[in-house]
Amino acid sequence: MYWMFIINDLAINNLVLSAEKIAEYLLQNEVWQYTPMTPNAKKITKGDKVLIYLAGRERRYFYATFEIKEPINLP
């Protein structure tokens, strides 16, 4: 199965984390956060392919790809 994960900037008070920095952190650390509210999280399985798309002002492009290495364990 193929999935697209969309990342945008995250603003918390006066701190703004860019979509690029968020994506780089997640990819370098090989982590991704899923919650029970994540759409279709129960359908994502080991071996699925993911395309990362960066969204936002002056940013609308595909950024990276990766493969799901293990099943998702939701709380």
Backbone atoms as SQL, in Angstrom:
CREATE TABLE atoms (id INTEGER PRIMARY KEY, chain TEXT, resi INTEGER, resn TEXT, atom TEXT, x REAL, y REAL, z REAL);
INSERT INTO atoms VALUES
  (1, 'A', 1, 'MET', 'N', 0.859, -1.172, 0.000),
  (2, 'A', 1, 'MET', 'CA', 0.000, 0.000, 0.000),
  (3, 'A', 1, 'MET', 'C', 0.910, 1.243, 0.000),
  (4, 'A', 2, 'TYR', 'N', 0.403, 2.302, -0.563),
  (5, 'A', 2, 'TYR', 'CA', 1.140, 3.567, -0.631),
  (6, 'A', 2, 'TYR', 'C', 0.394, 4.636, 0.161),
  (7, 'A', 3, 'TRP', 'N', 1.165, 5.477, 0.861),
  (8, 'A', 3, 'TRP', 'CA', 0.600, 6.529, 1.690),
  (9, 'A', 3, 'TRP', 'C', 1.314, 7.847, 1.433),
  (10, 'A', 4, 'MET', 'N', 0.617, 8.961, 1.656),
  (11, 'A', 4, 'MET', 'CA', 1.235, 10.275, 1.602),
  (12, 'A', 4, 'MET', 'C', 1.055, 10.934, 2.965),
  (13, 'A', 5, 'PHE', 'N', 2.168, 11.327, 3.571),
  (14, 'A', 5, 'PHE', 'CA', 2.140, 12.059, 4.829),
  (15, 'A', 5, 'PHE', 'C', 2.436, 13.516, 4.505),
  (16, 'A', 6, 'ILE', 'N', 1.599, 14.412, 4.990),
  (17, 'A', 6, 'ILE', 'CA', 1.738, 15.842, 4.718),
  (18, 'A', 6, 'ILE', 'C', 2.246, 16.531, 5.971),
  (19, 'A', 7, 'ILE', 'N', 3.303, 17.321, 5.804),
  (20, 'A', 7, 'ILE', 'CA', 3.897, 18.049, 6.925),
  (21, 'A', 7, 'ILE', 'C', 3.824, 19.538, 6.623),
  (22, 'A', 8, 'ASN', 'N', 3.435, 20.303, 7.629),
  (23, 'A', 8, 'ASN', 'CA', 3.386, 21.756, 7.523),
  (24, 'A', 8, 'ASN', 'C', 4.134, 22.328, 8.716),
  (25, 'A', 9, 'ASP', 'N', 4.374, 23.637, 8.703),
  (26, 'A', 9, 'ASP', 'CA', 5.016, 24.288, 9.842),
  (27, 'A', 9, 'ASP', 'C', 4.171, 24.087, 11.096),
  (28, 'A', 10, 'LEU', 'N', 4.829, 24.112, 12.242),
  (29, 'A', 10, 'LEU', 'CA', 4.152, 23.992, 13.517),
  (30, 'A', 10, 'LEU', 'C', 4.496, 25.224, 14.340),
  (31, 'A', 11, 'ALA', 'N', 3.490, 26.016, 14.691),
  (32, 'A', 11, 'ALA', 'CA', 3.695, 27.237, 15.476),
  (33, 'A', 11, 'ALA', 'C', 3.159, 27.035, 16.885),
  (34, 'A', 12, 'ILE', 'N', 4.029, 27.276, 17.862),
  (35, 'A', 12, 'ILE', 'CA', 3.653, 27.202, 19.270),
  (36, 'A', 12, 'ILE', 'C', 4.101, 28.508, 19.909),
  (37, 'A', 13, 'ASN', 'N', 3.127, 29.359, 20.232),
  (38, 'A', 13, 'ASN', 'CA', 3.419, 30.711, 20.731),
  (39, 'A', 13, 'ASN', 'C', 4.333, 31.426, 19.750),
  (40, 'A', 14, 'ASN', 'N', 5.534, 31.829, 20.160),
  (41, 'A', 14, 'ASN', 'CA', 6.461, 32.543, 19.271),
  (42, 'A', 14, 'ASN', 'C', 7.438, 31.608, 18.570),
  (43, 'A', 15, 'LEU', 'N', 7.382, 30.328, 18.857),
  (44, 'A', 15, 'LEU', 'CA', 8.279, 29.357, 18.249),
  (45, 'A', 15, 'LEU', 'C', 7.621, 28.762, 17.007),
  (46, 'A', 16, 'VAL', 'N', 8.349, 28.762, 15.901),
  (47, 'A', 16, 'VAL', 'CA', 7.853, 28.156, 14.668),
  (48, 'A', 16, 'VAL', 'C', 8.862, 27.107, 14.202),
  (49, 'A', 17, 'LEU', 'N', 8.397, 25.874, 14.102),
  (50, 'A', 17, 'LEU', 'CA', 9.231, 24.802, 13.563),
  (51, 'A', 17, 'LEU', 'C', 8.853, 24.619, 12.101),
  (52, 'A', 18, 'SER', 'N', 9.843, 24.685, 11.231),
  (53, 'A', 18, 'SER', 'CA', 9.556, 24.563, 9.804),
  (54, 'A', 18, 'SER', 'C', 9.261, 23.114, 9.445),
  (55, 'A', 19, 'ALA', 'N', 8.501, 22.941, 8.400),
  (56, 'A', 19, 'ALA', 'CA', 8.159, 21.602, 7.927),
  (57, 'A', 19, 'ALA', 'C', 9.425, 20.828, 7.573),
  (58, 'A', 20, 'GLU', 'N', 10.419, 21.507, 6.995),
  (59, 'A', 20, 'GLU', 'CA', 11.676, 20.850, 6.640),
  (60, 'A', 20, 'GLU', 'C', 12.384, 20.307, 7.880),
  (61, 'A', 21, 'LYS', 'N', 12.438, 21.125, 8.937),
  (62, 'A', 21, 'LYS', 'CA', 13.108, 20.680, 10.166),
  (63, 'A', 21, 'LYS', 'C', 12.365, 19.515, 10.811),
  (64, 'A', 22, 'ILE', 'N', 11.050, 19.575, 10.791),
  (65, 'A', 22, 'ILE', 'CA', 10.255, 18.484, 11.351),
  (66, 'A', 22, 'ILE', 'C', 10.516, 17.199, 10.562),
  (67, 'A', 23, 'ALA', 'N', 10.465, 17.283, 9.242),
  (68, 'A', 23, 'ALA', 'CA', 10.683, 16.114, 8.394),
  (69, 'A', 23, 'ALA', 'C', 12.089, 15.554, 8.598),
  (70, 'A', 24, 'GLU', 'N', 13.094, 16.408, 8.614),
  (71, 'A', 24, 'GLU', 'CA', 14.469, 15.947, 8.802),
  (72, 'A', 24, 'GLU', 'C', 14.641, 15.234, 10.136),
  (73, 'A', 25, 'TYR', 'N', 14.073, 15.788, 11.193),
  (74, 'A', 25, 'TYR', 'CA', 14.180, 15.148, 12.503),
  (75, 'A', 25, 'TYR', 'C', 13.550, 13.758, 12.485),
  (76, 'A', 26, 'LEU', 'N', 12.340, 13.671, 11.947),
  (77, 'A', 26, 'LEU', 'CA', 11.641, 12.391, 11.912),
  (78, 'A', 26, 'LEU', 'C', 12.380, 11.367, 11.060),
  (79, 'A', 27, 'LEU', 'N', 12.893, 11.797, 9.922),
  (80, 'A', 27, 'LEU', 'CA', 13.597, 10.874, 9.029),
  (81, 'A', 27, 'LEU', 'C', 14.947, 10.449, 9.607),
  (82, 'A', 28, 'GLN', 'N', 15.704, 11.384, 10.151),
  (83, 'A', 28, 'GLN', 'CA', 17.021, 11.050, 10.709),
  (84, 'A', 28, 'GLN', 'C', 16.906, 10.124, 11.910),
  (85, 'A', 29, 'ASN', 'N', 15.871, 10.302, 12.703),
  (86, 'A', 29, 'ASN', 'CA', 15.689, 9.485, 13.899),
  (87, 'A', 29, 'ASN', 'C', 14.825, 8.256, 13.645),
  (88, 'A', 30, 'GLU', 'N', 14.357, 8.112, 12.408),
  (89, 'A', 30, 'GLU', 'CA', 13.505, 6.993, 12.010),
  (90, 'A', 30, 'GLU', 'C', 12.346, 6.794, 12.973),
  (91, 'A', 31, 'VAL', 'N', 11.664, 7.909, 13.254),
  (92, 'A', 31, 'VAL', 'CA', 10.488, 7.859, 14.125),
  (93, 'A', 31, 'VAL', 'C', 9.331, 8.569, 13.437),
  (94, 'A', 32, 'TRP', 'N', 8.146, 8.165, 13.805),
  (95, 'A', 32, 'TRP', 'CA', 6.949, 8.853, 13.344),
  (96, 'A', 32, 'TRP', 'C', 5.922, 8.689, 14.448),
  (97, 'A', 33, 'GLN', 'N', 5.165, 9.708, 14.696),
  (98, 'A', 33, 'GLN', 'CA', 4.193, 9.669, 15.778),
  (99, 'A', 33, 'GLN', 'C', 2.797, 9.398, 15.225),
  (100, 'A', 34, 'TYR', 'N', 2.187, 8.354, 15.725),
  (101, 'A', 34, 'TYR', 'CA', 0.816, 8.013, 15.360),
  (102, 'A', 34, 'TYR', 'C', -0.024, 8.020, 16.632),
  (103, 'A', 35, 'THR', 'N', -1.246, 8.452, 16.509),
  (104, 'A', 35, 'THR', 'CA', -2.175, 8.418, 17.630),
  (105, 'A', 35, 'THR', 'C', -3.419, 7.666, 17.173),
  (106, 'A', 36, 'PRO', 'N', -4.288, 7.329, 18.104),
  (107, 'A', 36, 'PRO', 'CA', -5.536, 6.687, 17.676),
  (108, 'A', 36, 'PRO', 'C', -6.359, 7.571, 16.735),
  (109, 'A', 37, 'MET', 'N', -6.088, 8.871, 16.713),
  (110, 'A', 37, 'MET', 'CA', -6.810, 9.804, 15.838),
  (111, 'A', 37, 'MET', 'C', -6.169, 9.911, 14.447),
  (112, 'A', 38, 'THR', 'N', -4.990, 9.304, 14.243),
  (113, 'A', 38, 'THR', 'CA', -4.326, 9.360, 12.946),
  (114, 'A', 38, 'THR', 'C', -5.182, 8.641, 11.913),
  (115, 'A', 39, 'PRO', 'N', -5.579, 9.338, 10.847),
  (116, 'A', 39, 'PRO', 'CA', -6.423, 8.690, 9.832),
  (117, 'A', 39, 'PRO', 'C', -5.744, 7.457, 9.241),
  (118, 'A', 40, 'ASN', 'N', -6.465, 6.379, 9.163),
  (119, 'A', 40, 'ASN', 'CA', -6.010, 5.131, 8.542),
  (120, 'A', 40, 'ASN', 'C', -4.815, 4.467, 9.229),
  (121, 'A', 41, 'ALA', 'N', -4.459, 4.881, 10.432),
  (122, 'A', 41, 'ALA', 'CA', -3.284, 4.317, 11.104),
  (123, 'A', 41, 'ALA', 'C', -3.387, 2.798, 11.240),
  (124, 'A', 42, 'LYS', 'N', -4.575, 2.287, 11.448),
  (125, 'A', 42, 'LYS', 'CA', -4.746, 0.840, 11.603),
  (126, 'A', 42, 'LYS', 'C', -4.524, 0.082, 10.301),
  (127, 'A', 43, 'LYS', 'N', -4.545, 0.800, 9.186),
  (128, 'A', 43, 'LYS', 'CA', -4.349, 0.162, 7.885),
  (129, 'A', 43, 'LYS', 'C', -2.882, 0.169, 7.438),
  (130, 'A', 44, 'ILE', 'N', -2.045, 0.971, 8.082),
  (131, 'A', 44, 'ILE', 'CA', -0.633, 1.065, 7.709),
  (132, 'A', 44, 'ILE', 'C', 0.095, -0.151, 8.254),
  (133, 'A', 45, 'THR', 'N', 0.812, -0.856, 7.368),
  (134, 'A', 45, 'THR', 'CA', 1.488, -2.081, 7.777),
  (135, 'A', 45, 'THR', 'C', 2.942, -2.092, 7.314),
  (136, 'A', 46, 'LYS', 'N', 3.697, -3.013, 7.883),
  (137, 'A', 46, 'LYS', 'CA', 5.098, -3.198, 7.523),
  (138, 'A', 46, 'LYS', 'C', 5.211, -3.395, 6.011),
  (139, 'A', 47, 'GLY', 'N', 6.181, -2.685, 5.414),
  (140, 'A', 47, 'GLY', 'CA', 6.407, -2.795, 3.977),
  (141, 'A', 47, 'GLY', 'C', 5.690, -1.752, 3.146),
  (142, 'A', 48, 'ASP', 'N', 4.731, -1.048, 3.747),
  (143, 'A', 48, 'ASP', 'CA', 4.042, 0.020, 3.010),
  (144, 'A', 48, 'ASP', 'C', 5.033, 1.126, 2.667),
  (145, 'A', 49, 'LYS', 'N', 4.780, 1.803, 1.565),
  (146, 'A', 49, 'LYS', 'CA', 5.628, 2.907, 1.098),
  (147, 'A', 49, 'LYS', 'C', 4.969, 4.232, 1.460),
  (148, 'A', 50, 'VAL', 'N', 5.811, 5.206, 1.870),
  (149, 'A', 50, 'VAL', 'CA', 5.308, 6.515, 2.277),
  (150, 'A', 50, 'VAL', 'C', 6.008, 7.603, 1.469),
  (151, 'A', 51, 'LEU', 'N', 5.232, 8.549, 0.996),
  (152, 'A', 51, 'LEU', 'CA', 5.722, 9.731, 0.305),
  (153, 'A', 51, 'LEU', 'C', 5.454, 10.923, 1.209),
  (154, 'A', 52, 'ILE', 'N', 6.494, 11.700, 1.509),
  (155, 'A', 52, 'ILE', 'CA', 6.329, 12.874, 2.366),
  (156, 'A', 52, 'ILE', 'C', 6.181, 14.099, 1.482),
  (157, 'A', 53, 'TYR', 'N', 5.125, 14.861, 1.748),
  (158, 'A', 53, 'TYR', 'CA', 4.819, 16.087, 1.019),
  (159, 'A', 53, 'TYR', 'C', 4.881, 17.252, 2.002),
  (160, 'A', 54, 'LEU', 'N', 5.664, 18.276, 1.665),
  (161, 'A', 54, 'LEU', 'CA', 5.731, 19.464, 2.510),
  (162, 'A', 54, 'LEU', 'C', 4.751, 20.496, 1.986),
  (163, 'A', 55, 'ALA', 'N', 3.902, 20.986, 2.885),
  (164, 'A', 55, 'ALA', 'CA', 2.853, 21.927, 2.513),
  (165, 'A', 55, 'ALA', 'C', 3.122, 23.285, 3.155),
  (166, 'A', 56, 'GLY', 'N', 2.359, 24.263, 2.725),
  (167, 'A', 56, 'GLY', 'CA', 2.442, 25.584, 3.324),
  (168, 'A', 56, 'GLY', 'C', 2.837, 26.645, 2.323),
  (169, 'A', 57, 'ARG', 'N', 2.911, 27.848, 2.837),
  (170, 'A', 57, 'ARG', 'CA', 3.254, 28.999, 2.005),
  (171, 'A', 57, 'ARG', 'C', 4.632, 28.817, 1.368),
  (172, 'A', 58, 'GLU', 'N', 4.688, 29.008, 0.066),
  (173, 'A', 58, 'GLU', 'CA', 5.914, 28.870, -0.722),
  (174, 'A', 58, 'GLU', 'C', 6.539, 27.486, -0.572),
  (175, 'A', 59, 'ARG', 'N', 5.716, 26.503, -0.246),
  (176, 'A', 59, 'ARG', 'CA', 6.232, 25.147, -0.067),
  (177, 'A', 59, 'ARG', 'C', 5.122, 24.179, -0.435),
  (178, 'A', 60, 'ARG', 'N', 5.243, 23.606, -1.590),
  (179, 'A', 60, 'ARG', 'CA', 4.276, 22.594, -2.026),
  (180, 'A', 60, 'ARG', 'C', 5.031, 21.600, -2.900),
  (181, 'A', 61, 'TYR', 'N', 5.727, 20.656, -2.239),
  (182, 'A', 61, 'TYR', 'CA', 6.516, 19.720, -3.024),
  (183, 'A', 61, 'TYR', 'C', 6.740, 18.409, -2.267),
  (184, 'A', 62, 'PHE', 'N', 7.067, 17.379, -3.044),
  (185, 'A', 62, 'PHE', 'CA', 7.409, 16.083, -2.462),
  (186, 'A', 62, 'PHE', 'C', 8.825, 16.187, -1.918),
  (187, 'A', 63, 'TYR', 'N', 9.043, 15.599, -0.752),
  (188, 'A', 63, 'TYR', 'CA', 10.302, 15.800, -0.035),
  (189, 'A', 63, 'TYR', 'C', 11.121, 14.524, 0.126),
  (190, 'A', 64, 'ALA', 'N', 10.474, 13.416, 0.436),
  (191, 'A', 64, 'ALA', 'CA', 11.207, 12.176, 0.697),
  (192, 'A', 64, 'ALA', 'C', 10.263, 10.983, 0.609),
  (193, 'A', 65, 'THR', 'N', 10.854, 9.811, 0.613),
  (194, 'A', 65, 'THR', 'CA', 10.094, 8.575, 0.679),
  (195, 'A', 65, 'THR', 'C', 10.734, 7.654, 1.714),
  (196, 'A', 66, 'PHE', 'N', 9.945, 6.746, 2.245),
  (197, 'A', 66, 'PHE', 'CA', 10.494, 5.710, 3.113),
  (198, 'A', 66, 'PHE', 'C', 9.534, 4.537, 3.158),
  (199, 'A', 67, 'GLU', 'N', 9.998, 3.461, 3.748),
  (200, 'A', 67, 'GLU', 'CA', 9.188, 2.253, 3.882),
  (201, 'A', 67, 'GLU', 'C', 8.933, 1.991, 5.362),
  (202, 'A', 68, 'ILE', 'N', 7.718, 1.590, 5.690),
  (203, 'A', 68, 'ILE', 'CA', 7.360, 1.257, 7.070),
  (204, 'A', 68, 'ILE', 'C', 8.129, -0.014, 7.456),
  (205, 'A', 69, 'LYS', 'N', 8.910, 0.064, 8.545),
  (206, 'A', 69, 'LYS', 'CA', 9.770, -1.050, 8.952),
  (207, 'A', 69, 'LYS', 'C', 9.096, -2.047, 9.894),
  (208, 'A', 70, 'GLU', 'N', 8.100, -1.585, 10.625),
  (209, 'A', 70, 'GLU', 'CA', 7.449, -2.482, 11.577),
  (210, 'A', 70, 'GLU', 'C', 5.994, -2.050, 11.773),
  (211, 'A', 71, 'PRO', 'N', 5.168, -2.937, 12.290),
  (212, 'A', 71, 'PRO', 'CA', 3.764, -2.588, 12.501),
  (213, 'A', 71, 'PRO', 'C', 3.614, -1.419, 13.477),
  (214, 'A', 72, 'ILE', 'N', 2.545, -0.688, 13.327),
  (215, 'A', 72, 'ILE', 'CA', 2.268, 0.442, 14.210),
  (216, 'A', 72, 'ILE', 'C', 1.553, -0.072, 15.447),
  (217, 'A', 73, 'ASN', 'N', 2.044, 0.317, 16.603),
  (218, 'A', 73, 'ASN', 'CA', 1.402, -0.053, 17.871),
  (219, 'A', 73, 'ASN', 'C', 0.718, 1.179, 18.438),
  (220, 'A', 74, 'LEU', 'N', -0.584, 1.228, 18.330),
  (221, 'A', 74, 'LEU', 'CA', -1.339, 2.356, 18.861),
  (222, 'A', 74, 'LEU', 'C', -1.672, 2.117, 20.324),
  (223, 'A', 75, 'PRO', 'N', -1.697, 3.223, 21.120),
  (224, 'A', 75, 'PRO', 'CA', -2.048, 3.064, 22.545),
  (225, 'A', 75, 'PRO', 'C', -3.478, 2.611, 22.736);
